Amino acid sequence: MKEGQDPMGGPFEANVALLQRFDPSLAARLRALPAPAGIRVETTPSGFPTLQALSEDGVEIRIHSAYQPLDEAKKFVADRWQAGMEAIILAGMGLGYQALEFSRLLPAGVWFFVVEAREDLFRTALEQVDLRALLSRPRTRFFVGADWMAYLGWFRSALEDSQVHRIHLVTHPPSLRLLPGFYRQVAAETEAAVNRRTIEVNTLVRHAEQMEGNAIRNIAFLPETHGVGELEGVFAGIPGMVVAAGPSLDLDADLLPEAASRAVTITVGKSLRLLANRGIAPEFVASLDMLEITNAVFEGYAIPEATTLLFDEDSHPEIPRKYPGGRVTYDSTSALMNWVSPLLGPFGYLEKGLSVAHTAFFLARHLGLDPIILVGVDLSLPGERTHAEGVTMTWGGKVDPANPHLVEVPSVDGGTVRSLKNFVSFVTAFEVEIARTRARVIHTSHGGALIRGAERKKLREVLSFLPRKPESVAQVLRERIHAPRTPDLGRFEQASRQMLGDLQSLREACESGLRVLGRARRLDRSNRLEREEFSQLSRKLDEYKDLVINGRSSVLLGRLVSRTALEIKELSLEKSQETDPSRRIEMELKWYGMIFEGYRAAVDFFRPEYERMQEELRARQGRKV
Amino acid sequence: MEILLDGSVSWRPPQETPNLRELLLLLDSHLLAQGRVIIRLQLDGGELDRPRQQQLGGESPARFQKLEVESADPGELSQKTLAGLREHLDRLAPLHQESARKVRGGDYENGIRLLQTCFGGWDMIVRTVGDVVRLCRIPMEESPGSGPSTREGIARLQETLTRFRKAFTEHDLVTVADIAEYELPPAVEQWRTLLQDLSIQIATRRKIPPA
């Protein structure tokens, strides 16, 4: 019997049975697929099947060697192998020889994502090659098909499930030749996702204390803040406008008063000044930046009274503290918000997205607005400036043509337009969300990046068919946003006391763990008696580690220990590949040390911040009384 | 017009010729009778290659001052050429594996550069062998040894090279690498034998038969 083949004949049923276990809909789709046309399977002199398939331009392309496909796969993998991989994505599978070879060599902890754009090819692979070793590998995911939106959804959930930060992309060139457009998008999206992930992780690691500090201090404003949950669907069918700060806003600036009289307007913080200076009072302003500098967007002009602030737990606390008008917030998925929301909320869930413009869009969708008109959402740099005139810039200014992050992307007006690598991810995020949005989405940018799924119309044209905004909008907002709230502050105080007590116990467990660790490090493991003591201490270390990690309130420290978590992940990967037992033990001890020290530092940050917040909350509530 | 053979001997055609074309035919017959062939011509200091011969063939020889003729023994020339081709084949052989390795390894730029060198190398071999058999008046259908005839050898190679070119143009990289790795190395061996057999065949022929 040859490796990879079933001597009993077709391996299809055995393969599909495994596929059925983790992706029944894919298995059903493949079963229902008609016999593939345009695929020619041949047996090579080595006895293994190979195939040729018709490309999208009608050329018959060979996918695997006509002589030694297995040798070819081995060389392919060896040439692209990288030590210490966290995750790998193979774009193009063909008959699966390369995928099988990767699955044979990859350590069990490494995630393996396999993408095959052609369903007929994937089905042929299931028919021709025994893929059971690949299909039964843990931490392995498959995407089959060329539906781009479906791919983005799959990729996003694969990233969420795996929580990987680095992905090594391997493209199978013959598969790329069959469907170049799709696989290039896969490569671009993988790069963008890795960039996003890197930015997210770097932001979290760099600003963990700032973010967590903001989140803790913002709790003080929650008793007086309404949630977006109270506004779900309240403006169903009413036109909405999301105003961002892109340069094309200049060209539509004169139309904005008219547009705002017809559409519920949600602006990003940067553009509020421009709108206010034109006498416009948008219904909402979204301000989510975590740094103090962001407060500048609210300085130097009169903030319209009727404009409600949308902030979230990461927003800098000076924003809700100083904001003169109504405030709304939303539940996020963070552990702290999950803890505080049942006590002071709930506030209703809203996705945050990659930028404040995305959050504004999510709010528009949440309110039920239809159509949603995107204004100044350029995600491109067509001219000399990064933003429109009259907005408050917290970054950017004049476009630097030598910026290495500049890229060309499809333009809303045809052809291409200059943009930034980060914006490419933003465009993709809009495309994914628009595909999930029932409301009609109209993109009015001049020279902006093309957002697929949105209708393209200029704002002047859109105004010609928009009705006037109902007067009930202002009334609904007044009633809902300014109504007094009465959360049970006594219950909140009691829960806070318990949570702080838990954190104190957790800190003590860290101290005890560190003491045991010190003793374990001093032991001579070559001595039989000391080795025995070491085993006992190891068990103790494990107990303290469990107390720390699985403690009732440990989860609240998640963001603060993100840097430690990242270092632990790296160390775990290194440890899984270490063969020297003594080195492994050293790494394990280091691992315990990182946990105890990381959590102790997190408690030392969290507790005083929380106590300061409690003082402010009590003071605010006292003022109210 | 003065006609100078191999830099020293002055030659006169046995009869008056109305144009350059007929003069060259007489010259060719004269040298062939002596077991030699023309390898280079210079007319009034300028190269008289095939296109120029076509261009000036109708002109009267009296219009020109001097024709310099370089001749060679076709057997010796062919042997020298075949020896050069064998060395060329030795240099070509490792490039196939290397280019296949690069293409399969994803280093397309260097792999393709090497493959282009291979193309050029094989083209030169086919063209030069054709010249040698024509020069030595060996019928292409004749097998120089126990293997296939020269025509068959060339046809087989050209079939492979045509598929190679097609795959190359269509960016069918697996076929390109397959041909480079599995088909061209045996072709190197076949051609090494064919060149050797041709060399022996030429050496055993005492006289070049007339055209």
Short mmCIF file of C-alpha atoms in Angstrom, two decimals, chain A residues 83-542:
data_model
loop_
_atom_site.label_atom_id
_atom_site.label_comp_id
_atom_site.label_asym_id
_atom_site.label_seq_id
_atom_site.Cartn_x
_atom_site.Cartn_y
_atom_site.Cartn_z
CA ALA A 83 11.17 27.05 12.52
CA GLY A 84 8.88 28.19 15.31
CA MET A 85 5.76 28.71 13.19
CA GLU A 86 2.64 29.56 15.16
CA ALA A 87 0.19 29.09 12.31
CA ILE A 88 0.38 28.39 8.63
CA ILE A 89 -2.07 29.01 5.85
CA LEU A 90 -1.73 26.95 2.68
CA ALA A 91 -3.41 28.74 -0.20
CA GLY A 92 -4.22 26.08 -2.79
CA MET A 93 -4.42 22.39 -1.98
CA GLY A 94 -4.78 20.48 -5.25
CA LEU A 95 -4.77 16.77 -4.44
CA GLY A 96 -3.45 17.51 -0.96
CA TYR A 97 0.12 16.18 -1.18
CA GLN A 98 1.64 19.38 0.19
CA ALA A 99 -1.04 19.65 2.88
CA LEU A 100 -0.40 16.05 3.94
CA GLU A 101 3.32 16.70 4.16
CA PHE A 102 2.77 19.82 6.26
CA SER A 103 0.39 17.98 8.56
CA ARG A 104 2.97 15.21 8.97
CA LEU A 105 5.68 17.65 10.04
CA LEU A 106 3.84 20.39 11.92
CA PRO A 107 3.98 20.17 15.73
CA ALA A 108 0.54 19.51 17.21
CA GLY A 109 0.30 23.01 18.68
CA VAL A 110 0.65 24.77 15.33
CA TRP A 111 -2.55 25.83 13.60
CA PHE A 112 -2.93 24.78 9.98
CA PHE A 113 -5.41 26.54 7.69
CA VAL A 114 -5.99 25.08 4.24
CA VAL A 115 -7.71 27.07 1.53
CA GLU A 116 -8.84 25.53 -1.76
CA ALA A 117 -10.79 27.82 -4.05
CA ARG A 118 -12.04 25.06 -6.34
CA GLU A 119 -14.71 22.78 -4.92
CA ASP A 120 -14.29 20.37 -7.84
CA LEU A 121 -10.57 20.07 -7.08
CA PHE A 122 -11.20 19.48 -3.39
CA ARG A 123 -13.73 16.80 -4.23
CA THR A 124 -11.25 15.17 -6.63
CA ALA A 125 -8.65 15.19 -3.85
CA LEU A 126 -11.11 13.40 -1.53
CA GLU A 127 -11.74 10.84 -4.27
CA GLN A 128 -8.13 10.24 -5.19
CA VAL A 129 -5.98 10.56 -2.07
CA ASP A 130 -6.32 9.24 1.45
CA LEU A 131 -6.45 12.52 3.38
CA ARG A 132 -7.44 11.04 6.73
CA ALA A 133 -4.19 12.09 8.42
CA LEU A 134 -4.87 15.67 7.35
CA LEU A 135 -8.61 15.69 8.02
CA SER A 136 -8.22 14.26 11.51
CA ARG A 137 -5.39 16.59 12.54
CA PRO A 138 -6.37 18.83 15.48
CA ARG A 139 -5.98 22.57 14.91
CA THR A 140 -6.66 22.20 11.21
CA ARG A 141 -9.32 24.16 9.35
CA PHE A 142 -10.45 24.07 5.72
CA PHE A 143 -12.03 26.66 3.53
CA VAL A 144 -13.33 25.40 0.20
CA GLY A 145 -14.78 27.73 -2.40
CA ALA A 146 -14.14 31.13 -3.95
CA ASP A 147 -16.86 33.18 -2.26
CA TRP A 148 -14.82 36.09 -0.96
CA MET A 149 -17.27 37.23 1.68
CA ALA A 150 -17.62 33.67 2.97
CA TYR A 151 -13.83 33.44 3.07
CA LEU A 152 -13.53 36.63 5.12
CA GLY A 153 -16.07 35.34 7.61
CA TRP A 154 -14.30 31.99 7.84
CA PHE A 155 -10.89 33.61 8.23
CA ARG A 156 -12.12 35.93 10.93
CA SER A 157 -13.57 33.09 12.94
CA ALA A 158 -10.42 31.00 12.37
CA LEU A 159 -8.35 33.87 13.80
CA GLU A 160 -10.69 34.29 16.74
CA ASP A 161 -10.68 30.58 17.55
CA SER A 162 -6.94 30.15 17.19
CA GLN A 163 -5.91 33.49 18.73
CA VAL A 164 -2.72 33.31 16.66
CA HIS A 165 -0.68 36.43 16.03
CA ARG A 166 1.72 35.28 13.35
CA ILE A 167 0.60 33.40 10.26
CA HIS A 168 3.03 32.01 7.73
CA LEU A 169 1.43 32.15 4.29
CA VAL A 170 2.37 29.46 1.78
CA THR A 171 0.89 29.76 -1.68
CA HIS A 172 0.78 26.74 -3.97
CA PRO A 173 1.71 28.40 -7.29
CA PRO A 174 -0.09 25.97 -9.64
CA SER A 175 -3.33 26.55 -7.70
CA LEU A 176 -2.71 30.30 -7.84
CA ARG A 177 -2.39 29.94 -11.62
CA LEU A 178 -5.91 28.46 -11.77
CA LEU A 179 -7.62 31.30 -9.93
CA PRO A 180 -5.10 34.12 -9.47
CA GLY A 181 -7.55 36.82 -8.38
CA PHE A 182 -8.91 34.86 -5.44
CA TYR A 183 -5.57 33.64 -4.15
CA ARG A 184 -4.03 37.10 -4.42
CA GLN A 185 -6.88 38.39 -2.29
CA VAL A 186 -6.23 35.58 0.18
CA ALA A 187 -2.57 36.60 0.34
CA ALA A 188 -3.44 40.29 0.75
CA GLU A 189 -6.04 39.57 3.42
CA THR A 190 -3.67 37.28 5.30
CA GLU A 191 -1.05 40.02 5.30
CA ALA A 192 -3.65 42.58 6.33
CA ALA A 193 -4.96 40.30 9.09
CA VAL A 194 -1.47 39.74 10.39
CA ASN A 195 -0.90 43.51 10.32
CA ARG A 196 -4.19 44.09 12.12
CA ARG A 197 -3.37 41.44 14.66
CA THR A 198 0.09 42.90 15.16
CA ILE A 199 -1.38 46.37 15.61
CA GLU A 200 -4.00 45.05 18.03
CA VAL A 201 -1.48 43.08 20.01
CA ASN A 202 1.06 45.91 19.99
CA THR A 203 -1.64 48.37 21.02
CA LEU A 204 -2.77 46.08 23.78
CA VAL A 205 0.74 45.37 24.98
CA ARG A 206 1.86 48.99 24.71
CA HIS A 207 -1.29 50.62 26.04
CA ALA A 208 -2.68 47.86 28.27
CA GLU A 209 -2.45 50.05 31.37
CA GLN A 210 -3.83 53.09 29.57
CA MET A 211 -6.76 51.07 28.20
CA GLU A 212 -7.52 49.28 31.42
CA GLY A 213 -7.09 52.52 33.37
CA ASN A 214 -9.61 54.19 31.02
CA ALA A 215 -12.00 51.27 31.33
CA ILE A 216 -11.84 51.35 35.13
CA ARG A 217 -12.21 55.15 35.39
CA ASN A 218 -15.10 55.22 32.88
CA ILE A 219 -17.13 53.06 35.26
CA ALA A 220 -17.66 56.22 37.30
CA PHE A 221 -19.86 57.63 34.49
CA LEU A 222 -21.88 54.51 33.83
CA PRO A 223 -24.64 55.07 36.41
CA GLU A 224 -25.60 58.24 34.50
CA THR A 225 -25.11 56.80 31.02
CA HIS A 226 -27.72 55.18 28.84
CA GLY A 227 -26.96 52.22 26.63
CA VAL A 228 -27.42 51.73 22.91
CA GLY A 229 -29.58 48.75 23.80
CA GLU A 230 -32.40 51.22 24.55
CA LEU A 231 -32.11 52.58 21.02
CA GLU A 232 -32.18 49.37 19.04
CA GLY A 233 -34.29 49.81 15.92
CA VAL A 234 -35.84 53.09 17.13
CA PHE A 235 -35.22 54.82 13.82
CA ALA A 236 -36.09 51.92 11.55
CA GLY A 237 -36.43 53.02 7.96
CA ILE A 238 -35.23 56.59 8.58
CA PRO A 239 -32.24 57.69 6.48
CA GLY A 240 -28.94 57.89 8.32
CA MET A 241 -25.64 59.53 7.54
CA VAL A 242 -22.20 58.52 8.81
CA VAL A 243 -19.78 61.44 8.53
CA ALA A 244 -16.08 60.63 8.63
CA ALA A 245 -13.16 63.03 8.16
CA GLY A 246 -11.77 61.99 4.77
CA PRO A 247 -10.55 64.69 2.34
CA SER A 248 -13.58 64.36 0.05
CA LEU A 249 -15.72 65.84 2.83
CA ASP A 250 -14.50 69.24 1.52
CA LEU A 251 -16.38 68.70 -1.73
CA ASP A 252 -19.63 67.90 0.10
CA ALA A 253 -19.29 70.38 2.96
CA ASP A 254 -21.89 72.76 1.50
CA LEU A 255 -24.41 69.94 1.18
CA LEU A 256 -24.05 68.77 4.76
CA PRO A 257 -26.68 71.10 6.37
CA GLU A 258 -29.25 69.88 3.86
CA ALA A 259 -28.19 66.25 4.33
CA ALA A 260 -28.34 66.56 8.13
CA SER A 261 -31.90 67.89 7.88
CA ARG A 262 -32.87 64.69 6.08
CA ALA A 263 -30.79 62.02 7.79
CA VAL A 264 -30.03 61.03 11.36
CA THR A 265 -26.39 62.04 11.51
CA ILE A 266 -23.62 60.19 13.29
CA THR A 267 -20.26 61.87 13.05
CA VAL A 268 -16.82 60.84 14.11
CA GLY A 269 -15.33 63.13 16.77
CA LYS A 270 -12.86 64.72 14.35
CA SER A 271 -15.65 66.08 12.12
CA LEU A 272 -17.88 67.52 14.84
CA ARG A 273 -16.15 70.92 14.71
CA LEU A 274 -16.69 71.17 10.94
CA LEU A 275 -20.37 70.31 11.35
CA ALA A 276 -20.91 72.56 14.38
CA ASN A 277 -19.28 75.49 12.60
CA ARG A 278 -21.84 75.03 9.84
CA GLY A 279 -24.70 75.09 12.30
CA ILE A 280 -25.30 71.35 12.19
CA ALA A 281 -26.18 69.43 15.35
CA PRO A 282 -25.62 65.78 14.51
CA GLU A 283 -27.63 63.34 16.59
CA PHE A 284 -24.49 61.48 17.68
CA VAL A 285 -20.76 62.00 17.89
CA ALA A 286 -18.62 58.89 18.32
CA SER A 287 -15.38 59.33 20.22
CA LEU A 288 -13.50 56.22 21.19
CA ASP A 289 -9.84 57.20 21.29
CA MET A 290 -8.04 56.19 24.40
CA LEU A 291 -5.43 58.95 24.51
CA GLU A 292 -5.84 62.29 26.23
CA ILE A 293 -4.97 64.22 23.07
CA THR A 294 -8.36 63.20 21.65
CA ASN A 295 -10.05 65.73 23.91
CA ALA A 296 -8.85 68.33 21.45
CA VAL A 297 -11.66 67.36 19.09
CA PHE A 298 -14.13 68.93 21.52
CA GLU A 299 -12.20 72.14 22.18
CA GLY A 300 -12.47 75.64 20.70
CA TYR A 301 -16.12 75.62 19.62
CA ALA A 302 -19.59 75.23 21.10
CA ILE A 303 -20.66 71.60 21.16
CA PRO A 304 -24.27 71.37 19.97
CA GLU A 305 -26.56 70.65 22.90
CA ALA A 306 -28.60 68.10 21.01
CA THR A 307 -25.62 65.98 20.09
CA THR A 308 -25.22 62.78 22.12
CA LEU A 309 -21.78 61.37 22.80
CA LEU A 310 -21.14 57.72 22.00
CA PHE A 311 -18.17 56.55 24.03
CA ASP A 312 -16.95 53.17 25.15
CA GLU A 313 -14.90 51.74 27.96
CA ASP A 314 -11.59 52.46 26.21
CA SER A 315 -12.38 56.14 25.51
CA HIS A 316 -10.25 58.52 27.51
CA PRO A 317 -12.25 59.36 30.69
CA GLU A 318 -11.86 63.09 30.15
CA ILE A 319 -14.21 62.73 27.18
CA PRO A 320 -17.31 61.59 29.11
CA ARG A 321 -16.21 63.65 32.13
CA LYS A 322 -16.21 66.94 30.22
CA TYR A 323 -18.86 66.25 27.60
CA PRO A 324 -21.74 68.67 28.17
CA GLY A 325 -24.53 66.73 26.46
CA GLY A 326 -26.15 63.33 26.69
CA ARG A 327 -24.03 60.17 26.66
CA VAL A 328 -24.53 56.63 25.48
CA THR A 329 -22.24 53.67 25.67
CA TYR A 330 -22.32 49.98 24.85
CA ASP A 331 -21.26 46.61 26.17
CA SER A 332 -18.07 45.26 24.73
CA THR A 333 -16.66 41.78 25.04
CA SER A 334 -13.99 42.82 27.57
CA ALA A 335 -13.95 41.00 30.88
CA LEU A 336 -14.35 44.19 32.91
CA MET A 337 -17.38 45.29 30.90
CA ASN A 338 -18.85 41.79 31.19
CA TRP A 339 -18.49 42.12 34.95
CA VAL A 340 -19.77 45.68 35.31
CA SER A 341 -22.59 45.58 32.78
CA PRO A 342 -25.00 43.38 34.82
CA LEU A 343 -24.41 45.71 37.79
CA LEU A 344 -24.71 49.13 36.15
CA GLY A 345 -26.22 48.26 32.77
CA PRO A 346 -26.92 46.47 30.60
CA PHE A 347 -25.98 48.86 27.83
CA GLY A 348 -26.57 46.72 24.75
CA TYR A 349 -23.92 45.22 22.55
CA LEU A 350 -22.33 47.08 19.66
CA GLU A 351 -19.34 45.95 17.68
CA LYS A 352 -16.41 48.31 17.90
CA GLY A 353 -14.77 47.67 14.53
CA LEU A 354 -11.39 48.79 13.34
CA SER A 355 -12.02 52.52 13.37
CA VAL A 356 -14.44 55.03 14.81
CA ALA A 357 -16.12 55.24 11.38
CA HIS A 358 -16.90 51.54 11.65
CA THR A 359 -18.41 52.06 15.11
CA ALA A 360 -20.49 54.93 13.75
CA PHE A 361 -21.68 52.61 10.98
CA PHE A 362 -22.56 49.91 13.54
CA LEU A 363 -24.56 52.44 15.52
CA ALA A 364 -26.43 53.49 12.36
CA ARG A 365 -27.28 49.86 11.69
CA HIS A 366 -28.26 49.30 15.31
CA LEU A 367 -30.66 52.26 15.20
CA GLY A 368 -32.33 50.72 12.15
CA LEU A 369 -31.36 53.58 9.83
CA ASP A 370 -32.01 52.90 6.16
CA PRO A 371 -30.40 53.89 3.85
CA ILE A 372 -27.06 54.50 5.52
CA ILE A 373 -25.13 57.16 3.65
CA LEU A 374 -21.37 57.20 4.05
CA VAL A 375 -19.92 60.70 3.69
CA GLY A 376 -16.20 61.45 3.87
CA VAL A 377 -15.49 57.73 4.31
CA ASP A 378 -12.65 57.85 1.79
CA LEU A 379 -10.10 55.39 3.16
CA SER A 380 -7.77 56.81 0.55
CA LEU A 381 -5.43 59.74 0.04
CA PRO A 382 -6.34 61.08 -3.40
CA GLY A 383 -4.94 64.57 -2.81
CA GLU A 384 -2.26 66.25 -0.77
CA ARG A 385 -4.02 66.08 2.62
CA THR A 386 -5.03 63.16 4.79
CA HIS A 387 -8.20 64.83 6.10
CA ALA A 388 -10.79 67.39 5.08
CA GLU A 389 -10.25 71.08 5.93
CA GLY A 390 -11.89 72.16 9.16
CA VAL A 391 -11.82 68.81 10.92
CA THR A 392 -9.66 68.28 14.01
CA MET A 393 -6.76 66.11 13.04
CA THR A 394 -5.28 63.85 15.66
CA TRP A 395 -2.88 62.42 13.08
CA GLY A 396 -1.83 63.05 9.48
CA GLY A 397 -1.71 66.36 7.64
CA LYS A 398 0.15 66.58 4.36
CA VAL A 399 0.52 63.27 2.52
CA ASP A 400 4.13 62.16 2.34
CA PRO A 401 4.59 60.54 -1.10
CA ALA A 402 7.61 58.64 0.27
CA ASN A 403 5.53 56.97 2.99
CA PRO A 404 6.39 53.26 2.64
CA HIS A 405 2.87 52.30 3.72
CA LEU A 406 1.24 53.84 0.63
CA VAL A 407 -0.54 51.42 -1.70
CA GLU A 408 -2.80 51.71 -4.75
CA VAL A 409 -6.33 50.37 -4.32
CA PRO A 410 -9.42 50.31 -6.58
CA SER A 411 -11.16 53.68 -6.56
CA VAL A 412 -14.87 54.37 -6.21
CA ASP A 413 -14.58 56.44 -9.40
CA GLY A 414 -12.83 53.69 -11.41
CA GLY A 415 -9.10 53.09 -11.78
CA THR A 416 -7.01 53.15 -8.66
CA VAL A 417 -6.31 55.60 -5.87
CA ARG A 418 -3.52 56.05 -3.35
CA SER A 419 -4.25 54.64 0.07
CA LEU A 420 -2.60 53.25 3.18
CA LYS A 421 -2.04 49.58 3.98
CA ASN A 422 -4.16 49.93 7.14
CA PHE A 423 -7.03 51.38 5.15
CA VAL A 424 -7.14 48.22 3.03
CA SER A 425 -8.22 46.29 6.13
CA PHE A 426 -10.75 49.02 6.92
CA VAL A 427 -12.25 48.68 3.43
CA THR A 428 -12.48 44.91 3.82
CA ALA A 429 -14.14 45.31 7.22
CA PHE A 430 -16.77 47.62 5.67
CA GLU A 431 -17.34 45.15 2.84
CA VAL A 432 -17.90 42.30 5.29
CA GLU A 433 -20.31 44.35 7.38
CA ILE A 434 -22.21 45.79 4.44
CA ALA A 435 -22.81 42.24 3.21
CA ARG A 436 -24.42 41.55 6.61
CA THR A 437 -26.49 44.73 6.66
CA ARG A 438 -30.11 44.70 5.57
CA ALA A 439 -30.17 48.45 5.03
CA ARG A 440 -29.12 49.96 1.74
CA VAL A 441 -25.62 51.46 2.07
CA ILE A 442 -24.64 54.36 -0.18
CA HIS A 443 -21.03 55.46 -0.54
CA THR A 444 -20.74 59.11 -1.62
CA SER A 445 -16.99 59.58 -1.57
CA HIS A 446 -15.16 61.45 -4.31
CA GLY A 447 -12.00 59.54 -5.21
CA GLY A 448 -12.30 57.24 -2.20
CA ALA A 449 -11.39 53.60 -2.01
CA LEU A 450 -13.98 51.33 -3.59
CA ILE A 451 -16.14 49.60 -0.98
CA ARG A 452 -17.81 46.62 -2.62
CA GLY A 453 -21.41 46.03 -1.67
CA ALA A 454 -22.14 49.76 -1.22
CA GLU A 455 -24.03 51.67 -3.90
CA ARG A 456 -22.02 54.48 -5.46
CA LYS A 457 -23.80 57.80 -5.65
CA LYS A 458 -22.77 61.39 -5.08
CA LEU A 459 -24.33 63.13 -2.08
CA ARG A 460 -26.15 65.68 -4.28
CA GLU A 461 -27.90 62.83 -6.09
CA VAL A 462 -28.78 61.10 -2.81
CA LEU A 463 -30.35 64.30 -1.46
CA SER A 464 -32.72 64.37 -4.41
CA PHE A 465 -34.59 61.34 -3.12
CA LEU A 466 -34.20 61.62 0.68
CA PRO A 467 -37.33 62.63 2.58
CA ARG A 468 -37.12 65.12 5.44
CA LYS A 469 -36.11 63.73 8.80
CA PRO A 470 -39.15 63.10 11.05
CA GLU A 471 -39.41 65.48 14.01
CA SER A 472 -39.95 62.48 16.26
CA VAL A 473 -36.23 61.73 16.07
CA ALA A 474 -35.27 64.55 18.44
CA GLN A 475 -38.13 63.69 20.77
CA VAL A 476 -37.21 60.00 20.96
CA LEU A 477 -33.63 60.90 21.77
CA ARG A 478 -34.63 63.41 24.43
CA GLU A 479 -36.87 60.88 26.10
CA ARG A 480 -34.41 58.03 26.02
CA ILE A 481 -31.06 59.70 26.55
CA HIS A 482 -32.02 62.21 29.20
CA ALA A 483 -34.28 60.03 31.32
CA PRO A 484 -32.75 59.48 34.78
CA ARG A 485 -31.21 56.09 35.49
CA THR A 486 -31.34 54.29 38.82
CA PRO A 487 -28.91 51.39 38.90
CA ASP A 488 -28.52 49.60 42.23
CA LEU A 489 -25.33 51.25 43.48
CA GLY A 490 -25.44 49.34 46.75
CA ARG A 491 -25.23 46.06 44.87
CA PHE A 492 -22.40 47.50 42.80
CA GLU A 493 -20.45 48.51 45.93
CA GLN A 494 -20.92 45.08 47.43
CA ALA A 495 -19.77 43.33 44.24
CA SER A 496 -16.77 45.67 44.10
CA ARG A 497 -15.78 44.78 47.66
CA GLN A 498 -15.97 41.09 46.85
CA MET A 499 -14.03 41.49 43.62
CA LEU A 500 -11.26 43.51 45.33
CA GLY A 501 -11.11 40.84 48.02
CA ASP A 502 -10.70 38.18 45.33
CA LEU A 503 -7.86 40.16 43.79
CA GLN A 504 -6.17 40.43 47.17
CA SER A 505 -6.33 36.62 47.53
CA LEU A 506 -4.98 36.28 44.03
CA ARG A 507 -2.06 38.54 44.89
CA GLU A 508 -1.31 36.43 47.96
CA ALA A 509 -1.32 33.30 45.79
CA CYS A 510 1.21 35.02 43.51
CA GLU A 511 3.46 35.81 46.48
CA SER A 512 3.23 32.22 47.77
CA GLY A 513 3.93 30.88 44.29
CA LEU A 514 7.02 33.07 43.95
CA ARG A 515 8.33 31.87 47.32
CA VAL A 516 7.89 28.20 46.28
CA LEU A 517 9.51 28.99 42.94
CA GLY A 518 12.55 30.48 44.70
CA ARG A 519 12.96 27.29 46.75
CA ALA A 520 12.49 25.05 43.66
CA ARG A 521 15.17 26.97 41.77
CA ARG A 522 17.66 26.48 44.57
CA LEU A 523 17.24 22.67 44.66
CA ASP A 524 19.86 20.39 43.15
CA ARG A 525 17.86 18.12 40.88
CA SER A 526 20.75 15.67 40.50
CA ASN A 527 20.32 14.73 44.18
CA ARG A 528 17.62 12.07 44.68
CA LEU A 529 16.13 13.61 47.84
CA GLU A 530 16.09 17.12 46.46
CA ARG A 531 14.60 15.79 43.24
CA GLU A 532 11.75 14.39 45.31
CA GLU A 533 11.22 17.73 47.02
CA PHE A 534 11.30 19.37 43.63
CA SER A 535 8.42 17.13 42.49
CA GLN A 536 6.39 18.17 45.52
CA LEU A 537 7.13 21.85 44.91
CA SER A 538 6.14 21.42 41.26
CA ARG A 539 2.74 20.23 42.37
CA LYS A 540 2.46 23.25 44.70
CA LEU A 541 3.44 25.58 41.89
CA ASP A 542 0.69 24.08 39.80
#
